[in-house]
Coordinates of C-alpha atoms (C1' of nucleotides) in Angstrom, one line a residue:
Chain A
M1 CA 66.2 89.3 108.5
S2 CA 64.1 92.0 109.7
H3 CA 62.4 90.3 112.5
F4 CA 59.3 90.4 110.4
G5 CA 58.6 86.8 110.7
R6 CA 60.6 85.9 107.7
S7 CA 64.1 84.8 107.2
G8 CA 64.6 85.4 103.5
P9 CA 63.2 87.8 101.0
P10 CA 59.5 88.1 101.5
E11 CA 57.1 88.6 98.7
I12 CA 59.4 90.8 96.7
K13 CA 57.4 89.9 93.7
D14 CA 54.6 92.0 95.2
S15 CA 56.6 94.5 97.1
F16 CA 58.6 97.5 96.2
S17 CA 62.0 97.8 97.6
L18 CA 63.3 101.1 98.7
L19 CA 66.8 101.8 99.4
V20 CA 67.5 103.8 102.5
L21 CA 70.9 105.4 102.5
N22 CA 72.7 107.7 104.8
L23 CA 71.5 105.9 107.8
T24 CA 73.4 106.0 111.0
F25 CA 75.5 103.1 112.0
R26 CA 73.3 102.4 114.8
T27 CA 69.9 102.6 113.1
S28 CA 68.3 99.3 112.8
A29 CA 65.3 98.0 110.9
D30 CA 63.2 98.3 114.0
D31 CA 64.0 102.0 114.1
L32 CA 63.0 102.5 110.5
Y33 CA 59.9 100.4 110.6
P34 CA 57.8 102.9 112.5
L35 CA 58.9 105.6 110.2
F36 CA 58.1 103.8 107.0
D37 CA 55.1 102.0 108.3
R38 CA 53.6 105.4 108.9
Y39 CA 53.4 106.1 105.3
G40 CA 52.3 102.7 104.1
E41 CA 52.3 99.0 104.5
V42 CA 55.8 97.9 105.0
V43 CA 56.3 94.3 104.0
D44 CA 59.8 93.9 105.2
I45 CA 62.9 95.8 106.2
Y46 CA 66.3 94.6 105.7
I47 CA 69.5 96.2 106.7
P48 CA 72.6 94.5 105.5
R49 CA 75.2 94.3 108.1
N50 CA 78.8 93.3 108.1
R51 CA 79.1 89.6 108.4
R52 CA 82.2 90.0 110.5
T53 CA 81.6 93.0 112.6
G54 CA 77.8 92.8 112.5
D55 CA 77.4 96.5 112.4
S56 CA 74.9 98.2 110.2
R57 CA 76.4 99.5 107.0
G58 CA 74.4 102.7 107.2
F59 CA 71.8 101.7 104.7
G60 CA 68.8 99.5 104.5
F61 CA 66.0 98.2 102.3
V62 CA 62.4 98.8 103.0
R63 CA 59.8 96.9 101.1
Y64 CA 56.4 98.4 100.6
K65 CA 53.4 96.5 99.6
Y66 CA 52.2 99.1 97.3
F67 CA 54.0 101.3 95.0
E68 CA 52.1 104.4 96.0
D69 CA 53.1 103.9 99.6
A70 CA 56.7 103.4 98.6
Q71 CA 56.6 106.5 96.5
K72 CA 55.1 108.4 99.4
A73 CA 57.7 107.2 101.7
V74 CA 60.4 108.2 99.4
D75 CA 59.0 111.6 99.1
R76 CA 58.3 112.0 102.8
L77 CA 61.1 110.1 104.4
D78 CA 63.7 111.1 102.0
G79 CA 65.8 113.5 104.0
K80 CA 64.1 112.6 107.2
M81 CA 66.4 113.1 110.1
V82 CA 67.0 109.9 111.9
D83 CA 69.3 109.7 114.8
G84 CA 70.7 113.0 113.7
R85 CA 71.3 112.0 110.2
A86 CA 69.2 112.7 107.1
M87 CA 68.5 109.4 105.5
M88 CA 68.0 109.2 101.8
V89 CA 65.2 107.1 100.6
Q90 CA 65.0 106.0 97.0
F91 CA 63.8 103.1 95.0
A92 CA 66.1 100.2 95.2
K93 CA 67.2 98.2 92.2
Y94 CA 65.9 94.9 93.3
G95 CA 62.5 93.3 92.9
P96 CA 59.8 94.4 90.6
N97 CA 61.2 97.9 90.1
A98 CA 64.5 96.5 89.2
E99 CA 62.9 94.6 86.4
K100 CA 61.8 97.7 84.7
I101 CA 65.2 99.3 85.1
H102 CA 66.9 96.3 83.6
K103 CA 64.5 95.8 80.8
G104 CA 63.5 99.3 79.9
R105 CA 66.8 100.9 80.9
I106 CA 66.1 103.0 83.9
V107 CA 62.4 103.7 83.7
E108 CA 62.9 106.3 86.4
V109 CA 60.5 104.2 88.4
M110 CA 58.0 107.0 87.6
G111 CA 58.3 108.3 91.1
R112 CA 61.7 109.5 91.6
S113 CA 61.3 112.5 89.4
R114 CA 61.3 114.7 92.4
G115 CA 64.0 116.9 91.0
R116 CA 66.6 114.9 92.8
S117 CA 69.0 114.2 90.1
R118 CA 70.5 111.4 92.0
S119 CA 72.8 110.3 89.3
R120 CA 73.3 106.6 89.9
S121 CA 77.0 106.4 90.2
P122 CA 78.5 103.2 88.9
R123 CA 78.2 101.1 92.0
R124 CA 81.3 99.1 92.5
R125 CA 81.1 95.5 93.6
D126 CA 80.0 95.0 97.2
D127 CA 83.0 93.0 98.0
D128 CA 85.0 96.1 98.3
R129 CA 82.8 97.7 100.7
D130 CA 82.7 94.6 102.7
R131 CA 86.4 94.9 103.3
D132 CA 86.6 98.6 103.8
Y133 CA 83.9 100.4 102.1
R134 CA 85.0 103.7 103.6
R135 CA 88.5 103.5 102.3
R136 CA 87.3 104.7 98.9
S137 CA 86.6 108.2 100.1
R138 CA 85.5 109.2 96.7
S139 CA 85.6 113.0 96.9
R140 CA 81.9 113.3 96.6
S141 CA 81.7 117.0 97.0
R142 CA 78.6 117.0 94.9
G143 CA 75.5 115.0 95.2
R144 CA 73.8 115.7 98.4
D145 CA 73.7 119.2 99.8
R146 CA 72.4 118.3 103.1
D147 CA 75.2 116.3 104.6
R148 CA 77.9 118.0 102.6
G149 CA 79.0 119.7 105.8
R150 CA 81.0 116.7 106.7
G151 CA 82.8 116.1 103.5
R152 CA 86.1 117.3 104.9
D153 CA 88.8 114.7 105.3
Y154 CA 87.0 111.7 106.5
R155 CA 89.8 109.7 105.2
R156 CA 91.0 106.8 107.3
R157 CA 93.6 108.9 109.1
S158 CA 94.9 106.3 111.5
P159 CA 93.9 107.9 114.7
S160 CA 96.4 106.4 116.9
R161 CA 98.6 104.2 114.9
S162 CA 100.3 106.9 113.1
R163 CA 103.8 106.3 112.0
S164 CA 105.9 107.4 114.9
P165 CA 109.3 108.9 114.2
D166 CA 110.9 106.3 116.3
D167 CA 109.3 103.6 114.3
Y168 CA 110.2 105.1 111.1
K169 CA 113.7 105.6 112.1
R170 CA 114.1 102.1 113.3
R171 CA 112.5 100.7 110.3
S172 CA 114.6 102.8 108.1
R173 CA 117.9 101.4 109.2
S174 CA 117.4 98.4 111.3
P175 CA 117.1 94.8 110.9
D176 CA 116.8 95.1 107.2
D177 CA 120.2 96.6 106.7
Y178 CA 121.8 94.4 109.3
K179 CA 120.3 91.4 107.9
R180 CA 121.2 92.2 104.4
R181 CA 124.8 93.1 105.3
S182 CA 125.0 90.0 107.4
K183 CA 123.9 87.8 104.6
Y184 CA 126.4 89.3 102.1
S185 CA 129.1 89.4 104.6
V186 CA 129.1 86.2 106.5
S187 CA 127.3 84.0 104.1
P188 CA 128.5 80.5 104.2
D189 CA 128.1 80.3 100.5
R190 CA 130.2 83.3 100.0
R191 CA 132.9 81.8 102.2
S192 CA 132.8 78.7 100.3
L193 CA 133.0 80.5 97.1
S194 CA 135.8 82.6 98.3
R195 CA 137.8 79.7 99.4
S196 CA 137.1 78.0 96.2
R197 CA 138.3 81.0 94.4
S198 CA 141.2 81.3 96.6
R199 CA 142.4 78.0 95.5
S200 CA 142.0 79.1 91.9
P201 CA 143.4 82.2 90.4
P202 CA 141.3 85.3 90.4
R203 CA 140.6 85.0 86.8
K204 CA 139.0 81.7 86.2
A205 CA 139.5 82.0 82.5
S206 CA 142.6 84.1 82.6
P207 CA 145.2 82.5 84.6
S208 CA 147.6 84.7 82.7
P209 CA 150.4 82.2 82.4
A210 CA 152.2 84.7 80.3
R211 CA 152.2 87.2 83.0
D212 CA 153.5 84.7 85.4
A213 CA 156.2 83.8 83.0
S214 CA 157.0 87.4 82.3
R215 CA 157.1 88.1 85.9
S216 CA 159.1 85.1 86.7
P217 CA 162.2 86.3 85.1
R218 CA 161.7 89.7 86.4
R219 CA 161.3 88.6 89.8
S220 CA 164.2 86.4 89.5
T221 CA 166.4 89.2 88.6
S222 CA 164.9 91.5 91.0
P223 CA 166.6 90.2 94.1
Chain B
dG1 C1' 84.2 105.5 120.7
dT2 C1' 85.3 106.2 115.2
dT3 C1' 83.7 105.8 109.9
dG4 C1' 79.9 107.7 105.2
dA5 C1' 80.0 105.7 99.5
dG6 C1' 76.3 103.0 98.3
dC7 C1' 72.1 98.6 96.4
dG8 C1' 70.1 93.3 100.0
dT9 C1' 69.3 88.4 103.1
dT10 C1' 66.9 83.1 101.3

DNA sequence: GTTGAGCGTT
């Protein structure tokens, strides 16, 4: 939904989808529309958002009516600073262009040969990123040289919920140990077993009658 | 409030 008057995929059969990456999490289709519309006729813009959170994922799809416009947009808007972030525009793998890629094995879309060796990394399923797409943190030191300045340790370093020493200590030797000990110590089963055994000689298969007999005489003479 | 690799809704 891009508020373009359509709910689903518009005439993708006659439109070229562009993938816009590196967008800010607050950039919406409305913000990109003017930018892309400037270079050509934009059919529709769609920015996938989290079904749960509803926030932009940082990328969107822009559909152009003509390929030349899309190509131009890719060339002109690719690297355009939007909201303080350089967005990357490239042909998406969906729609007419995707057909070529699937059939003719990456036809390069005859437009992306701008020297940008954007090696298409093996995209993982989208389900992952739906859960925590930033958890991957795939040391992508290489690839884009414009935003590389931030590739430091974006890892999900729990900002506030860090393991506190107190927590760690308590967790280390707390309920777990007590519980365990308690179970093994005061377990009704154990008692039952114990009692049962008490009635029976320690050795269930070795009553050692001989020993008894042998001790018997000794004990008798002992006193 | 944050985050940052990637390819989408009917």
